């Protein structure tokens, strides 16, 4: 589909505003803080391991990508601890990092100039579980008033908005693994409507018995016991994915406004698109269509893409489908492909946001991070997978892909800073 056709179809927003990333904040398996996490990724350090947050010995899947070294009291005021879930604390920490990295003080801007659009797929599962335990073991008087909102998907956006006095357009996107990219697309739309900046991205955490039961019910989890072989994107031995927690948040700004204040620009969000798969058995998956629409939105051809950050489901059928879509778009082995989430697990809404952070940092440092675990792509997955070690190469443009359970597809094109 051409850019003109896409715009006529209502798939591309009004042009004229350059959406640039000026701040990045990361809370993820492997590192609390952007540079700490990125250094671990480039070293190929696997952050997947046995679950420690609860006793998982009775469950068929017992590995996860946990955030370690995160001390709640270091990031959240004591008065907020009783009214927030762990995922909201992660979000507050990542948002504070992003704003500091952007050197943006919202209080120096007009009211309604800065908004918040985050993605979340699970809500505050752990908080909700504790309140349900209190209800059934002690009675309704032991259920706190904070249960009315702490479990909700929008709690992250709300708490970030309150903490930083962000009164601009805000919201939350729920589209599972695709959510991190969908939130950034929504933030870009707000910039095109005249908003100065938006805190955006995705964070998730549901590593508790209730959340784990939900993950197991959804299917697709690897039951392998070796952290280095449990999650193998595009590998012939792939047998499912590993769940993780965390994610990344960004400050997305109007490019002219950002440069006028002397901000450091990490990259430009040049193209965004989303599609939805048809009902099973009624048509083909539409991940390739999402990628094509994102490229059209960015005004580029497939030949201008230097690297793809893959969704990398770690399930044979899904991997074949993604590899096939990439081969059709770029040609077999036509573009370097990577999946750094192989070191963290799939983080639901936080996963695609973390991939977007990796793409921006890859463009900054001119290096493609590796996919770990996978020894070589399966013969039916004709992708030039970067494995074993980072690959140094010239990078100007990256494509980030994501698929969410239920048929969501999202694609984002990012360009290196000018």
C-alpha positions as a Python dict, from the first residue, in 0.01 Angstrom:
ca = {
    (1, 'X'): (0, 0, 0),
    (2, 'X'): (135, 342, -92),
    (3, 'X'): (154, 631, 152),
    (4, 'X'): (-123, 811, -39),
    (5, 'X'): (-351, 507, -28),
    (6, 'X'): (-281, 459, 341),
    (7, 'X'): (-361, 821, 417),
    (8, 'X'): (-683, 800, 217),
    (9, 'X'): (-774, 490, 416),
    (10, 'X'): (-737, 686, 737),
    (11, 'X'): (-436, 486, 851),
    (12, 'X'): (-190, 774, 862),
    (13, 'X'): (-234, 1087, 1067),
    (14, 'X'): (-191, 1450, 965),
    (15, 'X'): (169, 1515, 868),
    (16, 'X'): (385, 1812, 958),
    (17, 'X'): (498, 1734, 1313),
    (18, 'X'): (823, 1547, 1368),
    (19, 'X'): (792, 1320, 1673),
    (20, 'X'): (1131, 1281, 1840),
    (21, 'X'): (1237, 1080, 2143),
    (22, 'X'): (1425, 1295, 2395),
    (23, 'X'): (1403, 1072, 2700),
    (24, 'X'): (1430, 699, 2769),
    (25, 'X'): (1364, 522, 3099),
    (26, 'X'): (1405, 147, 3149),
    (27, 'X'): (1314, -94, 3426),
    (28, 'X'): (1374, -444, 3294),
    (29, 'X'): (1530, -782, 3360),
    (30, 'X'): (1901, -717, 3329),
    (31, 'X'): (1903, -360, 3452),
    (32, 'X'): (1722, -81, 3635),
    (33, 'X'): (1825, 217, 3427),
    (34, 'X'): (1871, 252, 3053),
    (35, 'X'): (2248, 230, 3030),
    (36, 'X'): (2278, -54, 3281),
    (37, 'X'): (2023, -261, 3091),
    (38, 'X'): (2170, -176, 2750),
    (39, 'X'): (2521, -275, 2860),
    (40, 'X'): (2387, -611, 2978),
    (41, 'X'): (2211, -662, 2645),
    (42, 'X'): (2527, -594, 2446),
    (43, 'X'): (2713, -839, 2668),
    (44, 'X'): (2449, -1099, 2587),
    (45, 'X'): (2363, -1153, 2953),
    (46, 'X'): (2059, -1375, 2998),
    (47, 'X'): (1829, -1236, 3270),
    (48, 'X'): (1591, -1534, 3258),
    (49, 'X'): (1602, -1762, 3561),
    (50, 'X'): (1393, -1954, 3814),
    (51, 'X'): (1101, -1761, 3962),
    (52, 'X'): (1183, -1618, 4304),
    (53, 'X'): (882, -1394, 4367),
    (54, 'X'): (673, -1692, 4479),
    (55, 'X'): (703, -2068, 4507),
    (56, 'X'): (651, -2192, 4151),
    (57, 'X'): (754, -2552, 4216),
    (58, 'X'): (399, -2678, 4160),
    (59, 'X'): (356, -2511, 3821),
    (60, 'X'): (455, -2657, 3483),
    (61, 'X'): (646, -2337, 3387),
    (62, 'X'): (893, -2210, 3644),
    (63, 'X'): (1120, -1963, 3463),
    (64, 'X'): (1074, -1588, 3421),
    (65, 'X'): (1255, -1267, 3343),
    (66, 'X'): (1247, -1089, 3679),
    (67, 'X'): (1356, -734, 3753),
    (68, 'X'): (1625, -754, 4020),
    (69, 'X'): (1785, -478, 4221),
    (70, 'X'): (1471, -264, 4224),
    (71, 'X'): (1414, -122, 4574),
    (72, 'X'): (1061, 17, 4581),
    (73, 'X'): (1137, 276, 4849),
    (74, 'X'): (1413, 425, 4634),
    (75, 'X'): (1167, 513, 4359),
    (76, 'X'): (829, 566, 4524),
    (77, 'X'): (731, 788, 4818),
    (78, 'X'): (633, 592, 5129),
    (79, 'X'): (277, 726, 5119),
    (80, 'X'): (231, 569, 4773),
    (81, 'X'): (354, 221, 4864),
    (82, 'X'): (20, 106, 5017),
    (83, 'X'): (-178, 225, 4715),
    (84, 'X'): (33, 99, 4424),
    (85, 'X'): (110, -231, 4259),
    (86, 'X'): (465, -324, 4161),
    (87, 'X'): (390, -244, 3797),
    (88, 'X'): (296, 112, 3888),
    (89, 'X'): (618, 150, 4087),
    (90, 'X'): (813, 33, 3783),
    (91, 'X'): (623, 284, 3572),
    (92, 'X'): (690, 573, 3809),
    (93, 'X'): (1061, 490, 3810),
    (94, 'X'): (1080, 462, 3430),
    (95, 'X'): (887, 787, 3380),
    (96, 'X'): (1114, 975, 3620),
    (97, 'X'): (1418, 840, 3433),
    (98, 'X'): (1274, 943, 3097),
    (99, 'X'): (1192, 1297, 3208),
    (100, 'X'): (1535, 1337, 3366),
    (101, 'X'): (1702, 1199, 3054),
    (102, 'X'): (1504, 1446, 2845),
    (103, 'X'): (1597, 1730, 3082),
    (104, 'X'): (1231, 1828, 3066),
    (105, 'X'): (1063, 2001, 3360),
    (106, 'X'): (687, 1997, 3292),
    (107, 'X'): (630, 2271, 3550),
    (108, 'X'): (817, 2514, 3324),
    (109, 'X'): (570, 2452, 3043),
    (110, 'X'): (211, 2575, 3009),
    (111, 'X'): (-70, 2373, 3163),
    (112, 'X'): (-193, 2091, 2938),
    (113, 'X'): (133, 2094, 2738),
    (114, 'X'): (245, 1746, 2847),
    (115, 'X'): (34, 1430, 2848),
    (116, 'X'): (72, 1062, 2938),
    (117, 'X'): (-18, 762, 2721),
    (118, 'X'): (98, 424, 2851),
    (119, 'X'): (25, 64, 2762),
    (120, 'X'): (-49, -214, 3009),
    (121, 'X'): (-189, -562, 2954),
    (122, 'X'): (-241, -707, 3300),
    (123, 'X'): (-308, -425, 3544),
    (124, 'X'): (-201, -455, 3906),
    (125, 'X'): (-242, -833, 3937),
    (126, 'X'): (-32, -871, 4251),
    (127, 'X'): (-215, -593, 4434),
    (128, 'X'): (-549, -745, 4339),
    (129, 'X'): (-441, -1089, 4454),
    (130, 'X'): (-343, -958, 4798),
    (131, 'X'): (-677, -784, 4837),
    (132, 'X'): (-868, -1097, 4734),
    (133, 'X'): (-668, -1300, 4986),
    (134, 'X'): (-760, -1048, 5254),
    (135, 'X'): (-1128, -1064, 5152),
    (136, 'X'): (-1155, -1443, 5173),
    (137, 'X'): (-930, -1499, 5475),
    (138, 'X'): (-1020, -1198, 5693),
    (139, 'X'): (-1336, -1039, 5557),
    (140, 'X'): (-1445, -734, 5360),
    (141, 'X'): (-1332, -485, 5627),
    (142, 'X'): (-974, -582, 5550),
    (143, 'X'): (-1000, -483, 5183),
    (144, 'X'): (-856, -134, 5138),
    (145, 'X'): (-1008, 152, 4944),
    (146, 'X'): (-706, 151, 4710),
    (147, 'X'): (-834, -173, 4557),
    (148, 'X'): (-1083, 43, 4368),
    (149, 'X'): (-807, 171, 4137),
    (150, 'X'): (-466, 16, 4209),
    (151, 'X'): (-546, -294, 4000),
    (152, 'X'): (-662, -92, 3698),
    (153, 'X'): (-475, -69, 3365),
    (154, 'X'): (-487, 311, 3379),
    (155, 'X'): (-328, 337, 3724),
    (156, 'X'): (18, 381, 3570),
    (157, 'X'): (-84, 676, 3353),
    (158, 'X'): (-277, 828, 3642),
    (159, 'X'): (2, 803, 3896),
    (160, 'X'): (262, 938, 3651),
    (161, 'X'): (31, 1228, 3570),
    (162, 'X'): (-24, 1309, 3938),
    (163, 'X'): (342, 1282, 4035),
    (164, 'X'): (467, 1512, 3758),
    (165, 'X'): (157, 1733, 3728),
    (166, 'X'): (101, 1635, 3366),
    (167, 'X'): (-238, 1775, 3269),
    (168, 'X'): (-230, 1717, 2896),
    (169, 'X'): (-420, 1444, 2708),
    (170, 'X'): (-371, 1110, 2878),
    (171, 'X'): (-486, 753, 2838),
    (172, 'X'): (-397, 386, 2836),
    (173, 'X'): (-373, 130, 2554),
    (174, 'X'): (-450, -238, 2605),
    (175, 'X'): (-326, -455, 2319),
    (176, 'X'): (-93, -701, 2498),
    (177, 'X'): (256, -728, 2346),
    (178, 'X'): (168, -474, 2076),
    (179, 'X'): (69, -218, 2338),
    (180, 'X'): (405, -48, 2381),
    (181, 'X'): (414, 46, 2012),
    (182, 'X'): (45, 134, 2000),
    (183, 'X'): (91, 375, 2292),
    (184, 'X'): (373, 554, 2112),
    (185, 'X'): (155, 582, 1802),
    (186, 'X'): (-122, 736, 2010),
    (187, 'X'): (127, 978, 2168),
    (188, 'X'): (240, 1086, 1823),
    (189, 'X'): (-120, 1161, 1732),
    (190, 'X'): (-141, 1389, 2037),
    (191, 'X'): (168, 1577, 1921),
    (192, 'X'): (2, 1631, 1586),
    (193, 'X'): (-292, 1785, 1769),
    (194, 'X'): (-66, 2043, 1929),
    (195, 'X'): (52, 1879, 2252),
    (196, 'X'): (415, 1971, 2333),
    (197, 'X'): (530, 1638, 2480),
    (198, 'X'): (396, 1300, 2592),
    (199, 'X'): (533, 1043, 2836),
    (200, 'X'): (462, 714, 2663),
    (201, 'X'): (557, 348, 2631),
    (202, 'X'): (461, 29, 2813),
    (203, 'X'): (530, -154, 3140),
    (204, 'X'): (386, -480, 3275),
    (205, 'X'): (434, -706, 3577),
    (206, 'X'): (220, -997, 3689),
    (207, 'X'): (467, -1239, 3846),
    (208, 'X'): (239, -1362, 4122),
    (209, 'X'): (35, -1685, 4155),
    (210, 'X'): (-282, -1525, 4018),
    (211, 'X'): (-101, -1368, 3726),
    (212, 'X'): (96, -1686, 3661),
    (213, 'X'): (-224, -1888, 3643),
    (214, 'X'): (-355, -1647, 3382),
    (215, 'X'): (-35, -1677, 3177),
    (216, 'X'): (-57, -2056, 3189),
    (217, 'X'): (-422, -2048, 3082),
    (218, 'X'): (-326, -1837, 2782),
    (219, 'X'): (-88, -2107, 2662),
    (220, 'X'): (238, -2081, 2475),
    (221, 'X'): (471, -2089, 2777),
    (222, 'X'): (790, -2288, 2763),
    (223, 'X'): (814, -2557, 3029),
    (224, 'X'): (1186, -2604, 2983),
    (225, 'X'): (1405, -2587, 3291),
    (226, 'X'): (1726, -2453, 3134),
    (227, 'X'): (1719, -2070, 3132),
    (228, 'X'): (1953, -2067, 2832),
    (229, 'X'): (1736, -2299, 2623),
    (230, 'X'): (1380, -2228, 2733),
    (231, 'X'): (1305, -1939, 2495),
    (232, 'X'): (1449, -1989, 2145),
    (233, 'X'): (1307, -1749, 1885),
    (234, 'X'): (1320, -1882, 1527),
    (235, 'X'): (1497, -2200, 1644),
    (236, 'X'): (1387, -2545, 1527),
    (237, 'X'): (1374, -2644, 1895),
    (238, 'X'): (1149, -2352, 1996),
    (239, 'X'): (878, -2470, 2234),
    (240, 'X'): (722, -2154, 2372),
    (241, 'X'): (814, -1827, 2537),
    (242, 'X'): (917, -1714, 2884),
    (243, 'X'): (724, -1441, 3066),
    (244, 'X'): (905, -1134, 3194),
    (245, 'X'): (825, -806, 3367),
    (246, 'X'): (919, -442, 3322),
    (247, 'X'): (941, -225, 3013),
    (248, 'X'): (1037, 121, 2893),
    (249, 'X'): (888, 468, 2889),
    (250, 'X'): (986, 760, 2667),
    (251, 'X'): (946, 1133, 2635),
    (252, 'X'): (809, 1198, 2288),
    (253, 'X'): (830, 1562, 2181),
    (254, 'X'): (756, 1791, 1893),
    (255, 'X'): (1087, 1804, 1711),
    (256, 'X'): (1099, 2179, 1662),
    (257, 'X'): (1012, 2244, 2025),
    (258, 'X'): (1268, 1992, 2146),
    (259, 'X'): (1551, 2142, 1941),
    (260, 'X'): (1454, 2496, 2034),
    (261, 'X'): (1523, 2415, 2399),
    (262, 'X'): (1849, 2239, 2314),
    (263, 'X'): (1729, 1887, 2390),
    (264, 'X'): (1934, 1584, 2290),
    (265, 'X'): (1733, 1380, 2039),
    (266, 'X'): (1768, 1001, 2054),
    (267, 'X'): (1578, 939, 1733),
    (268, 'X'): (1262, 1007, 1535),
    (269, 'X'): (944, 802, 1533),
    (270, 'X'): (899, 817, 1157),
    (271, 'X'): (622, 564, 1096),
    (272, 'X'): (354, 381, 1293),
    (273, 'X'): (86, 133, 1198),
    (274, 'X'): (-144, -126, 1350),
    (275, 'X'): (-352, -406, 1199),
    (276, 'X'): (-575, -680, 1332),
    (277, 'X'): (-575, -1043, 1227),
    (278, 'X'): (-894, -1200, 1095),
    (279, 'X'): (-1067, -1474, 1290),
    (280, 'X'): (-871, -1800, 1289),
    (281, 'X'): (-920, -1992, 965),
    (282, 'X'): (-1072, -1696, 778),
    (283, 'X'): (-764, -1522, 642),
    (284, 'X'): (-392, -1459, 665),
    (285, 'X'): (-219, -1288, 960),
    (286, 'X'): (-160, -917, 898),
    (287, 'X'): (181, -853, 1053),
    (288, 'X'): (329, -791, 709),
    (289, 'X'): (53, -538, 637),
    (290, 'X'): (139, -353, 957),
    (291, 'X'): (504, -336, 852),
    (292, 'X'): (414, -213, 503),
    (293, 'X'): (186, 55, 642),
    (294, 'X'): (451, 174, 887),
    (295, 'X'): (706, 199, 604),
    (296, 'X'): (454, 391, 395),
    (297, 'X'): (386, 623, 687),
    (298, 'X'): (760, 687, 715),
    (299, 'X'): (785, 741, 340),
    (300, 'X'): (1052, 475, 288),
    (301, 'X'): (1098, 149, 101),
    (302, 'X'): (1195, -188, 251),
    (303, 'X'): (1545, -141, 111),
    (304, 'X'): (1601, 153, 345),
    (305, 'X'): (1549, -56, 661),
    (306, 'X'): (1880, -150, 823),
    (307, 'X'): (1755, -379, 1103),
    (308, 'X'): (1434, -542, 1224),
    (309, 'X'): (1355, -597, 1590),
    (310, 'X'): (1130, -899, 1561),
    (311, 'X'): (829, -997, 1768),
    (312, 'X'): (996, -1339, 1808),
    (313, 'X'): (719, -1546, 1964),
    (314, 'X'): (936, -1852, 2029),
    (315, 'X'): (658, -2079, 1899),
    (316, 'X'): (718, -2271, 1577),
    (317, 'X'): (406, -2169, 1386),
    (318, 'X'): (425, -1805, 1492),
    (319, 'X'): (796, -1788, 1415),
    (320, 'X'): (740, -1935, 1069),
    (321, 'X'): (467, -1682, 1003),
    (322, 'X'): (684, -1387, 1106),
    (323, 'X'): (987, -1516, 915),
    (324, 'X'): (766, -1562, 610),
    (325, 'X'): (633, -1208, 637),
    (326, 'X'): (988, -1071, 662),
    (327, 'X'): (1104, -1281, 365),
    (328, 'X'): (814, -1153, 155),
    (329, 'X'): (887, -793, 249),
    (330, 'X'): (1269, -789, 240),
    (331, 'X'): (1357, -1112, 60),
    (332, 'X'): (1497, -1425, 231),
    (333, 'X'): (1781, -1323, 464),
    (334, 'X'): (1737, -973, 322),
    (335, 'X'): (1782, -766, 639),
    (336, 'X'): (1948, -824, 978),
    (337, 'X'): (1694, -940, 1237),
    (338, 'X'): (1733, -950, 1613),
    (339, 'X'): (1532, -1036, 1924),
    (340, 'X'): (1700, -906, 2242),
    (341, 'X'): (1387, -1010, 2432),
    (342, 'X'): (1544, -1356, 2425),
    (343, 'X'): (1740, -1229, 2730),
    (344, 'X'): (1439, -1092, 2921),
    (345, 'X'): (1138, -1295, 2816),
    (346, 'X'): (823, -1146, 2672),
    (347, 'X'): (708, -852, 2886),
    (348, 'X'): (352, -812, 2753),
    (349, 'X'): (299, -439, 2686),
    (350, 'X'): (650, -368, 2813),
    (351, 'X'): (810, -595, 2555),
    (352, 'X'): (762, -388, 2241),
    (353, 'X'): (844, -69, 2432),
    (354, 'X'): (1172, -226, 2544),
    (355, 'X'): (1243, -329, 2184),
    (356, 'X'): (1183, 31, 2079),
    (357, 'X'): (1436, 146, 2339),
    (358, 'X'): (1683, -111, 2205),
    (359, 'X'): (1626, 12, 1849),
    (360, 'X'): (1696, 373, 1946),
    (361, 'X'): (2012, 277, 2133),
    (362, 'X'): (2123, 56, 1845),
    (363, 'X'): (2092, 353, 1610),
    (364, 'X'): (2285, 568, 1857),
    (365, 'X'): (2571, 322, 1900),
    (366, 'X'): (2568, 173, 1548),
    (367, 'X'): (2541, -181, 1677),
    (368, 'X'): (2277, -456, 1655),
    (369, 'X'): (2227, -642, 1983),
    (370, 'X'): (2230, -1021, 1966),
    (371, 'X'): (1962, -1285, 2002),
    (372, 'X'): (2074, -1535, 2266),
    (373, 'X'): (1987, -1901, 2309),
    (374, 'X'): (1906, -1965, 1945),
    (375, 'X'): (2197, -2148, 1783),
    (376, 'X'): (2079, -2093, 1426),
    (377, 'X'): (1747, -2011, 1259),
    (378, 'X'): (1537, -2308, 1153),
    (379, 'X'): (1540, -2386, 782),
    (380, 'X'): (1180, -2271, 751),
    (381, 'X'): (1271, -1933, 908),
    (382, 'X'): (1483, -1760, 638),
    (383, 'X'): (1598, -1463, 849),
    (384, 'X'): (1945, -1314, 893),
    (385, 'X'): (1931, -1352, 1270),
    (386, 'X'): (2202, -1174, 1469),
    (387, 'X'): (2315, -1438, 1718),
    (388, 'X'): (2602, -1491, 1958),
    (389, 'X'): (2750, -1142, 1960),
    (390, 'X'): (2654, -785, 1866),
    (391, 'X'): (2697, -689, 1500),
    (392, 'X'): (2863, -355, 1423),
    (393, 'X'): (2724, -196, 1110),
    (394, 'X'): (2597, 132, 972),
    (395, 'X'): (2241, 195, 1095),
    (396, 'X'): (2002, 473, 1003),
    (397, 'X'): (1658, 313, 1015),
    (398, 'X'): (1505, 36, 1228),
    (399, 'X'): (1171, -143, 1211),
    (400, 'X'): (1018, -274, 1535),
    (401, 'X'): (743, -539, 1517),
    (402, 'X'): (503, -670, 1780),
    (403, 'X'): (209, -908, 1798),
    (404, 'X'): (-37, -918, 2084),
    (405, 'X'): (-258, -1209, 2181),
    (406, 'X'): (-597, -1183, 2020),
    (407, 'X'): (-478, -1065, 1680),
    (408, 'X'): (-303, -734, 1746),
    (409, 'X'): (-15, -636, 1516),
    (410, 'X'): (194, -320, 1546),
    (411, 'X'): (494, -179, 1362),
    (412, 'X'): (709, 128, 1424),
    (413, 'X'): (984, 282, 1214),
    (414, 'X'): (1251, 481, 1395),
    (415, 'X'): (1531, 684, 1240),
    (416, 'X'): (1861, 790, 1388),
    (417, 'X'): (1884, 1145, 1517),
    (418, 'X'): (1993, 1405, 1268),
}
